[in-house]
């Protein structure tokens, strides 16, 4: 079952990633990028990385994409198809993709799950969330029960509650300030 | 008496009652402003609401001060000591003064946008968090909240390119300073393993600081140096004070400077109390440079606003002198001087805002020539402000400087004291011409001040300021006692660290 879900997300992610680069309309490609991000978030969830999955949706599919769309709409790239097809751009894209692939493919071939496990045990001090946040046994139990997000939530909403709430006031001040500066007239 | 336990979540909320009240009030004002933002009447309403919010916050502050437990325990995010209450009360007072000064000023300059007062309230929330922070994260976030609001306030007069320049300059320099501060916090965290100001002090102790901790300390001082406009981090101050709306410049010179000094003092006295010998030379260099350069450059200024900006740099130097000894006496002279400087400057900037004419941002000596004939009370008030900034006997400025001198002499280091006296003498060279212009020179254009009197609300702010300057100048006892109490409570926290070690 998990494997089927993984293949589904993987396939959709690859297809929508291809559509991102082949779509003519920038807005459409931005929306396909959202789809790719959502599929990646799904894969993160399957890997028990719930926190990263949630952040992936909030930050990438949410905030970053809104920014992308704003830029696209403000720059009005919609009518400028021809400029995107010039050879130097394609050449640079292929070059970058080639460099990335030459790094990624050998690494994926060499990496086995045994090797991953070995490296994980070697670097347990940094990789184990229990070590980072709280080293008591009860905390380890809590991690097992509530998952990684629970482990992040506890310090965030208990010890660091005051800075957390203060951040929201900071953001409010920034929003009010931005609106005031952007108003047409005072 | 309902004592609360600040280690519980509900207790934390009660310990932060003034900040919570003010945040909620600023949201209410924001909502009111969202519906009513058309004419001058709506702007005025927002101003009065902001004043009421500051008053409510002061009540909450009194409640917390009366009911806070004596020994709140260590490792909290917020401090519960007299130092915080004293500084918060001072910040609320000068903020109320700048709101009162803004009421008439904004209307006259046709800046009728009631969001102004929301931004002022949010800036005050940030300032309160700066002075109550017992954790570097809270300190940084408070500073940023204040800065973001003040960046916008400095550039509020969008019709004027100078105001836009002030906003942009303050934003860029402020972002730069925040970078230093954040880097300093990160290095101190790396060296001590905690961001709690008290626990850092316990961690470092009397031992020699590591290189990382020293770098962190240096960057923290640089970050604060920018915020309080100490030489050599003062370059932004004249342009920003000059371009910003005058009440905003007053707010920056008083409330922002107060919070910066209080936070710096808390970090130095609590986190680095065991390494006094490391930071004393830095503070000495900053203090000496600020006093000398601030006073000398102020001599050459033609615009009164720029002159007050350099005078504020010089006063940052005097305040750094008070910080230097690292004793409770020095600390209490710092808090007392902040009161004196705060009430004087808020009145001075309110007066400058009134004599300024729209379209022309520079108020020069020629513009106030003969003010005593047309507006005798304004001339009298401005004279009192100048004399107090100079440190003339009979005003609070004199008591403040005398108190700093006694703290310096008590710590057996008279060099700074000599510098302070000499540079104060130099400062007469630019404060006295203001008096002479108002009283001894004939008025060049008698019609200039025809409709440029103080608005009713600003009159209240100036009157309260002048009465405070004169009354505390001859009878400083009660405020001195409060300042002593504030300094002792900070020393007590430091004592707890020693006891814990």
Coordinates of N, CA, C and O in Angstrom, one line a residue, chain B residues 63-206:
Chain B
X63 N 0.3 47.4 38.3 CA -0.2 46.2 38.9 C 0.9 45.1 39.0 O 1.1 44.5 40.0
X64 N 1.6 45.0 37.9 CA 2.7 43.9 37.9 C 3.7 44.3 38.9 O 4.2 43.4 39.6
X65 N 4.1 45.6 38.9 CA 5.2 46.0 39.9 C 4.7 45.7 41.3 O 5.5 45.3 42.2
X66 N 3.4 45.9 41.6 CA 3.0 45.7 43.0 C 2.8 44.2 43.3 O 3.0 43.8 44.5
X67 N 2.5 43.4 42.3 CA 2.2 42.0 42.6 C 3.2 41.0 42.2 O 3.0 39.8 42.5
X68 N 4.3 41.4 41.6 CA 5.3 40.4 41.2 C 6.0 39.8 42.4 O 6.2 40.4 43.4
X69 N 6.3 38.5 42.3 CA 7.0 37.9 43.4 C 8.4 38.4 43.6 O 9.0 38.9 42.6
X70 N 8.9 38.4 44.8 CA 10.2 38.9 45.1 C 11.3 38.1 44.4 O 12.2 38.7 43.8
X71 N 11.2 36.8 44.4 CA 12.2 36.0 43.8 C 11.6 35.2 42.7 O 11.1 34.1 42.9
X72 N 11.5 35.8 41.5 CA 10.8 35.1 40.4 C 11.5 33.8 39.9 O 10.9 33.1 39.2
X73 N 12.7 33.6 40.3 CA 13.4 32.4 39.8 C 14.2 32.8 38.6 O 13.9 33.8 37.9
X74 N 15.1 31.9 38.3 CA 16.0 32.2 37.1 C 15.6 31.5 35.9 O 14.7 30.6 35.9
X75 N 16.1 31.9 34.8 CA 15.8 31.2 33.5 C 14.5 31.6 32.9 O 14.0 30.9 32.0
X76 N 13.9 32.8 33.3 CA 12.7 33.2 32.7 C 13.0 34.0 31.4 O 14.1 34.5 31.2
X77 N 11.9 34.1 30.6 CA 12.1 34.9 29.4 C 12.0 36.4 29.7 O 12.6 37.2 28.9
X78 N 11.3 36.8 30.7 CA 11.1 38.2 31.0 C 11.6 38.5 32.4 O 11.5 37.6 33.3
X79 N 12.2 39.7 32.6 CA 12.7 40.1 33.9 C 11.5 40.6 34.7 O 10.6 41.2 34.2
X80 N 11.6 40.4 36.0 CA 10.6 41.0 36.9 C 11.4 41.8 37.9 O 11.5 41.4 39.1
X81 N 11.9 42.9 37.5 CA 12.7 43.7 38.5 C 12.4 45.2 38.4 O 11.8 45.7 37.4
X82 N 12.8 46.0 39.4 CA 12.6 47.4 39.3 C 13.2 48.1 38.1 O 12.6 49.1 37.7
X83 N 14.3 47.5 37.6 CA 14.9 48.1 36.5 C 13.9 48.1 35.3 O 13.8 49.1 34.6
X84 N 13.2 47.0 35.1 CA 12.3 46.9 34.0 C 11.1 47.9 34.2 O 10.8 48.7 33.3
X85 N 10.6 48.0 35.4 CA 9.4 48.8 35.7 C 9.8 50.3 35.5 O 9.0 51.0 34.8
X86 N 11.0 50.7 36.0 CA 11.4 52.1 35.8 C 11.5 52.4 34.4 O 11.0 53.4 33.9
X87 N 12.2 51.6 33.6 CA 12.4 51.9 32.2 C 11.1 51.9 31.4 O 10.9 52.7 30.6
X88 N 10.2 50.9 31.7 CA 8.9 50.8 31.0 C 8.1 52.1 31.3 O 7.5 52.7 30.4
X89 N 8.1 52.5 32.6 CA 7.3 53.7 32.9 C 7.9 54.9 32.1 O 7.1 55.7 31.6
X90 N 9.2 55.0 32.1 CA 9.8 56.2 31.4 C 9.4 56.1 29.9 O 9.1 57.2 29.3
X91 N 9.5 54.9 29.3 CA 9.2 54.8 27.9 C 7.7 55.2 27.6 O 7.4 55.9 26.7
X92 N 6.8 54.7 28.5 CA 5.4 55.1 28.3 C 5.2 56.6 28.4 O 4.4 57.2 27.7
X93 N 5.9 57.2 29.4 CA 5.8 58.6 29.6 C 6.2 59.4 28.3 O 5.5 60.2 27.8
X94 N 7.4 59.1 27.8 CA 7.9 59.9 26.7 C 7.1 59.5 25.4 O 6.9 60.4 24.5
X95 N 6.6 58.3 25.3 CA 5.8 57.9 24.1 C 4.5 58.7 24.2 O 4.1 59.2 23.1
X96 N 3.9 58.9 25.4 CA 2.7 59.7 25.5 C 3.0 61.1 25.1 O 2.2 61.8 24.4
X97 N 4.2 61.6 25.5 CA 4.6 62.9 25.1 C 4.7 63.1 23.6 O 4.2 64.1 23.0
X98 N 5.2 62.1 22.9 CA 5.4 62.2 21.4 C 4.0 62.1 20.8 O 3.8 62.7 19.7
X99 N 3.1 61.3 21.3 CA 1.8 61.2 20.7 C 1.1 62.5 20.9 O 0.5 63.0 19.9
X100 N 1.2 63.2 22.0 CA 0.6 64.5 22.2 C 1.2 65.5 21.3 O 0.4 66.3 20.7
X101 N 2.5 65.4 21.1 CA 3.1 66.4 20.1 C 2.7 66.1 18.7 O 2.6 67.0 17.9
X102 N 2.4 64.8 18.4 CA 2.0 64.5 17.0 C 0.7 65.0 16.6 O 0.4 65.3 15.5
X103 N -0.2 65.1 17.6 CA -1.7 65.4 17.3 C -1.8 66.6 16.5 O -2.4 66.6 15.4
X104 N -1.2 67.7 16.9 CA -1.3 68.9 16.2 C -0.4 68.9 15.0 O -0.7 69.4 13.9
X105 N 0.8 68.4 15.1 CA 1.8 68.4 14.1 C 1.3 67.7 12.8 O 1.5 68.3 11.7
X106 N 0.8 66.5 12.9 CA 0.4 65.8 11.7 C -0.7 66.5 11.0 O -0.7 66.6 9.7
X107 N -1.6 67.2 11.7 CA -2.7 67.9 11.0 C -2.1 69.1 10.3 O -2.5 69.3 9.1
X108 N -1.2 69.8 10.9 CA -0.6 71.0 10.3 C 0.2 70.6 9.0 O 0.2 71.3 8.0
X109 N 0.9 69.4 9.1 CA 1.7 69.0 8.0 C 0.9 68.2 7.0 O 1.4 67.6 6.0
X110 N -0.4 68.1 7.2 CA -1.4 67.4 6.4 C -1.0 65.9 6.2 O -0.9 65.4 5.1
X111 N -0.6 65.3 7.3 CA -0.2 63.9 7.2 C -1.3 63.1 7.9 O -1.1 62.5 9.0
X112 N -2.6 63.3 7.4 CA -3.7 62.7 8.2 C -3.8 61.3 7.8 O -4.6 60.9 6.9
X113 N -3.1 60.4 8.4 CA -3.2 59.0 8.2 C -3.2 58.3 9.6 O -2.1 58.3 10.2
X114 N -4.3 57.9 10.1 CA -4.3 57.5 11.5 C -3.5 56.2 11.8 O -3.3 55.9 13.0
X115 N -3.0 55.5 10.8 CA -2.2 54.4 11.0 C -0.9 54.8 11.8 O -0.3 53.9 12.4
X116 N -0.6 56.0 11.7 CA 0.6 56.5 12.4 C 0.6 56.1 13.9 O 1.6 55.6 14.4
X117 N -0.6 56.2 14.5 CA -0.7 55.9 16.0 C -0.6 54.4 16.2 O 0.0 54.0 17.2
X118 N -1.1 53.6 15.3 CA -0.9 52.2 15.4 C 0.5 51.8 15.4 O 1.0 51.0 16.2
X119 N 1.3 52.4 14.5 CA 2.7 52.1 14.4 C 3.4 52.6 15.6 O 4.3 51.9 16.1
X120 N 3.0 53.7 16.2 CA 3.7 54.2 17.4 C 3.4 53.1 18.5 O 4.4 52.7 19.2
X121 N 2.2 52.7 18.6 CA 1.9 51.7 19.7 C 2.7 50.4 19.5 O 3.2 49.8 20.4
X122 N 2.8 49.9 18.2 CA 3.5 48.7 18.0 C 5.0 48.9 18.3 O 5.7 48.0 18.9
X123 N 5.5 50.1 18.0 CA 6.9 50.4 18.3 C 7.1 50.4 19.9 O 8.1 49.8 20.4
X124 N 6.1 50.9 20.6 CA 6.2 50.9 22.0 C 6.2 49.5 22.6 O 6.9 49.1 23.5
X125 N 5.3 48.6 22.0 CA 5.3 47.2 22.4 C 6.8 46.6 22.2 O 7.3 46.0 23.1
X126 N 7.4 46.9 21.1 CA 8.8 46.4 20.9 C 9.7 47.0 21.9 O 10.5 46.2 22.5
X127 N 9.6 48.3 22.3 CA 10.5 48.9 23.2 C 10.3 48.2 24.6 O 11.2 48.0 25.3
X128 N 9.0 48.0 25.0 CA 8.7 47.3 26.3 C 9.4 46.0 26.3 O 9.9 45.6 27.4
X129 N 9.3 45.2 25.2 CA 9.9 43.9 25.2 C 11.5 44.0 25.3 O 12.1 43.2 25.9
X130 N 12.0 45.1 24.7 CA 13.5 45.3 24.8 C 13.9 45.5 26.2 O 14.9 45.0 26.7
X131 N 13.1 46.3 27.0 CA 13.6 46.5 28.4 C 13.2 45.4 29.3 O 13.8 45.3 30.4
X132 N 12.2 44.5 29.0 CA 11.9 43.5 29.9 C 12.6 42.2 29.5 O 12.5 41.2 30.2
X133 N 13.3 42.1 28.4 CA 13.9 40.9 27.9 C 14.9 40.3 28.9 O 15.8 41.0 29.3
X134 N 14.7 39.1 29.2 CA 15.8 38.4 30.0 C 16.3 37.2 29.1 O 17.0 36.3 29.6
X135 N 16.0 37.3 27.8 CA 16.5 36.3 26.9 C 16.9 37.1 25.7 O 16.2 38.0 25.2
X136 N 18.0 36.7 25.1 CA 18.5 37.5 23.9 C 17.5 37.4 22.7 O 17.5 38.3 21.9
X137 N 16.8 36.3 22.7 CA 15.9 36.1 21.6 C 14.7 37.2 21.7 O 14.4 37.9 20.7
X138 N 14.2 37.3 22.9 CA 13.1 38.3 23.2 C 13.7 39.7 22.9 O 13.0 40.5 22.3
X139 N 14.9 39.9 23.4 CA 15.5 41.2 23.2 C 15.6 41.6 21.7 O 15.2 42.6 21.2
X140 N 16.1 40.6 20.9 CA 16.2 40.8 19.5 C 14.9 41.1 18.8 O 14.7 42.0 18.0
X141 N 13.9 40.2 19.2 CA 12.6 40.4 18.5 C 11.9 41.7 18.9 O 11.3 42.4 18.1
X142 N 12.1 42.1 20.2 CA 11.6 43.4 20.6 C 12.2 44.5 19.8 O 11.5 45.5 19.3
X143 N 13.5 44.5 19.7 CA 14.2 45.5 18.9 C 13.8 45.5 17.5 O 13.6 46.6 16.9
X144 N 13.5 44.4 16.9 CA 13.1 44.4 15.5 C 11.7 44.9 15.3 O 11.4 45.7 14.4
X145 N 10.8 44.6 16.3 CA 9.4 45.1 16.2 C 9.5 46.6 16.3 O 8.8 47.3 15.5
X146 N 10.3 47.1 17.2 CA 10.4 48.6 17.3 C 11.0 49.2 16.0 O 10.4 50.1 15.4
X147 N 12.0 48.5 15.5 CA 12.7 49.1 14.3 C 11.8 49.1 13.1 O 11.7 50.2 12.5
X148 N 11.1 48.0 12.9 CA 10.2 48.0 11.7 C 9.2 49.1 11.7 O 9.0 49.8 10.7
X149 N 8.6 49.3 12.9 CA 7.6 50.4 13.0 C 8.3 51.8 12.9 O 7.7 52.6 12.2
X150 N 9.5 51.9 13.4 CA 10.1 53.3 13.3 C 10.6 53.6 11.9 O 10.7 54.7 11.5
X151 N 11.1 52.5 11.2 CA 11.5 52.8 9.8 C 10.4 53.5 9.1 O 10.6 54.4 8.3
X152 N 9.1 52.9 9.2 CA 8.0 53.5 8.5 C 7.7 54.9 9.0 O 7.4 55.8 8.2
X153 N 7.7 55.0 10.4 CA 7.4 56.4 10.9 C 8.4 57.4 10.4 O 8.0 58.5 10.1
X154 N 9.7 57.0 10.3 CA 10.7 58.0 9.9 C 10.4 58.5 8.4 O 10.6 59.6 8.1
X155 N 9.9 57.6 7.6 CA 9.6 57.9 6.2 C 8.1 58.2 6.0 O 7.6 58.1 4.9
X156 N 7.5 58.7 7.1 CA 6.0 58.8 7.0 C 5.5 59.9 6.1 O 4.5 59.8 5.4
X157 N 6.3 61.0 6.0 CA 5.9 62.1 5.2 C 6.4 61.9 3.8 O 7.5 62.3 3.3
X158 N 5.5 61.1 3.0 CA 6.0 60.6 1.7 C 6.2 61.7 0.7 O 6.8 61.6 -0.3
X159 N 5.5 62.9 1.0 CA 5.6 64.0 0.0 C 7.0 64.6 0.0 O 7.4 65.2 -0.9
X160 N 7.7 64.4 1.1 CA 9.0 65.0 1.2 C 10.1 64.0 0.9 O 10.2 62.9 1.5
X161 N 11.0 64.4 0.0 CA 12.1 63.5 -0.3 C 13.0 63.2 0.9 O 13.6 62.2 1.1
X162 N 13.1 64.3 1.8 CA 14.0 64.2 2.9 C 13.5 63.1 3.9 O 14.2 62.3 4.5
X163 N 12.2 63.1 4.0 CA 11.6 62.1 4.9 C 11.8 60.7 4.3 O 12.1 59.7 5.1
X164 N 11.6 60.5 3.0 CA 11.9 59.2 2.4 C 13.3 58.8 2.6 O 13.6 57.7 2.9
X165 N 14.3 59.8 2.4 CA 15.7 59.5 2.7 C 15.9 59.1 4.1 O 16.6 58.1 4.3
X166 N 15.2 59.8 5.1 CA 15.4 59.4 6.5 C 14.9 57.9 6.7 O 15.6 57.1 7.3
X167 N 13.7 57.6 6.1 CA 13.2 56.2 6.3 C 14.2 55.2 5.7 O 14.5 54.2 6.3
X168 N 14.6 55.5 4.5 CA 15.5 54.5 3.8 C 16.8 54.3 4.5 O 17.3 53.2 4.7
X169 N 17.4 55.5 4.9 CA 18.7 55.5 5.6 C 18.6 54.7 6.9 O 19.4 53.8 7.2
X170 N 17.5 55.0 7.7 CA 17.4 54.3 9.0 C 17.1 52.8 8.7 O 17.6 52.0 9.5
X171 N 16.4 52.5 7.7 CA 16.1 51.1 7.4 C 17.4 50.4 7.0 O 17.7 49.3 7.6
X172 N 18.2 50.9 6.1 CA 19.5 50.2 5.7 C 20.4 50.1 6.9 O 21.0 49.0 7.2
X173 N 20.7 51.2 7.6 CA 21.6 51.2 8.7 C 21.0 50.2 9.8 O 21.8 49.5 10.4
X174 N 19.7 50.3 10.0 CA 19.1 49.5 11.0 C 19.2 48.0 10.7 O 19.5 47.2 11.6
X175 N 19.1 47.6 9.4 CA 19.2 46.2 9.0 C 20.7 45.8 9.3 O 20.9 44.7 9.8
X176 N 21.6 46.7 9.0 CA 23.0 46.4 9.2 C 23.3 46.2 10.7 O 23.9 45.2 11.1
X177 N 22.7 47.1 11.5 CA 22.9 46.9 13.0 C 22.3 45.7 13.5 O 22.9 45.0 14.3
X178 N 21.1 45.3 13.0 CA 20.5 44.1 13.4 C 21.3 42.9 13.1 O 21.4 41.9 13.8
X179 N 22.0 42.9 11.9 CA 22.9 41.9 11.5 C 24.0 41.7 12.5 O 24.2 40.6 13.0
X180 N 24.6 42.8 12.9 CA 25.6 42.7 13.9 C 25.1 42.1 15.2 O 25.7 41.2 15.8
X181 N 23.9 42.6 15.6 CA 23.4 42.2 16.9 C 23.1 40.7 16.9 O 23.4 39.9 17.8
X182 N 22.5 40.2 15.8 CA 22.1 38.8 15.6 C 23.4 38.0 15.6 O 23.4 36.9 16.2
X183 N 24.4 38.4 14.9 CA 25.6 37.7 14.9 C 26.2 37.6 16.3 O 26.8 36.5 16.7
X184 N 26.2 38.7 17.0 CA 26.7 38.7 18.3 C 26.0 37.7 19.2 O 26.6 37.0 20.0
X185 N 24.6 37.7 19.1 CA 23.8 36.8 19.9 C 24.2 35.4 19.5 O 24.4 34.5 20.4
X186 N 24.4 35.1 18.2 CA 24.7 33.7 17.8 C 26.1 33.3 18.4 O 26.2 32.2 18.9
X187 N 27.1 34.2 18.4 CA 28.4 33.9 19.0 C 28.3 33.7 20.5 O 28.9 32.8 21.0
X188 N 27.6 34.6 21.2 CA 27.4 34.4 22.6 C 26.7 33.1 22.9 O 27.1 32.4 23.9
X189 N 25.7 32.8 22.1 CA 25.0 31.5 22.3 C 26.0 30.3 22.1 O 26.0 29.3 22.9
X190 N 26.8 30.5 21.1 CA 27.8 29.4 20.8 C 28.8 29.2 21.9 O 29.2 28.1 22.3
X191 N 29.2 30.4 22.6 CA 30.2 30.3 23.6 C 29.6 29.8 25.0 O 30.3 29.2 25.8
X192 N 28.3 30.1 25.2 CA 27.7 29.9 26.5 C 26.7 28.7 26.5 O 26.4 28.1 27.5
X193 N 26.2 28.4 25.3 CA 25.2 27.3 25.2 C 23.8 27.7 25.7 O 22.9 26.9 25.8
X194 N 23.5 29.0 25.9 CA 22.2 29.5 26.3 C 22.0 30.9 25.8 O 22.9 31.6 25.5
X195 N 20.7 31.3 25.6 CA 20.4 32.6 25.2 C 19.9 33.4 26.4 O 19.6 34.6 26.2
X196 N 19.7 32.8 27.5 CA 19.1 33.5 28.7 C 20.2 34.4 29.3 O 21.3 34.0 29.6
X197 N 19.8 35.7 29.4 CA 20.8 36.7 29.8 C 21.4 36.3 31.2 O 22.6 36.4 31.4
X198 N 20.6 35.8 32.1 CA 21.1 35.5 33.4 C 22.0 34.2 33.4 O 23.0 34.2 34.0
X199 N 21.5 33.3 32.6 CA 22.3 32.0 32.6 C 23.6 32.2 31.9 O 24.6 31.5 32.2
X200 N 23.6 33.1 30.9 CA 24.9 33.4 30.2 C 25.9 33.9 31.3 O 27.1 33.5 31.3
X201 N 25.4 34.8 32.2 CA 26.2 35.4 33.2 C 26.7 34.3 34.1 O 27.9 34.2 34.5
X202 N 25.9 33.3 34.5 CA 26.3 32.2 35.3 C 27.3 31.3 34.6 O 28.2 30.8 35.2
X203 N 27.1 31.2 33.3 CA 28.0 30.3 32.5 C 29.4 30.9 32.4 O 30.4 30.2 32.6
X204 N 29.5 32.2 32.1 CA 30.8 32.9 31.9 C 31.5 33.1 33.2 O 32.7 32.8 33.3
X205 N 30.7 33.5 34.2 CA 31.4 33.7 35.5 C 32.5 34.7 35.5 O 32.5 35.7 34.7
X206 N 33.5 34.5 36.3 CA 34.6 35.4 36.4 C 35.7 35.0 35.5 O 36.8 35.6 35.4

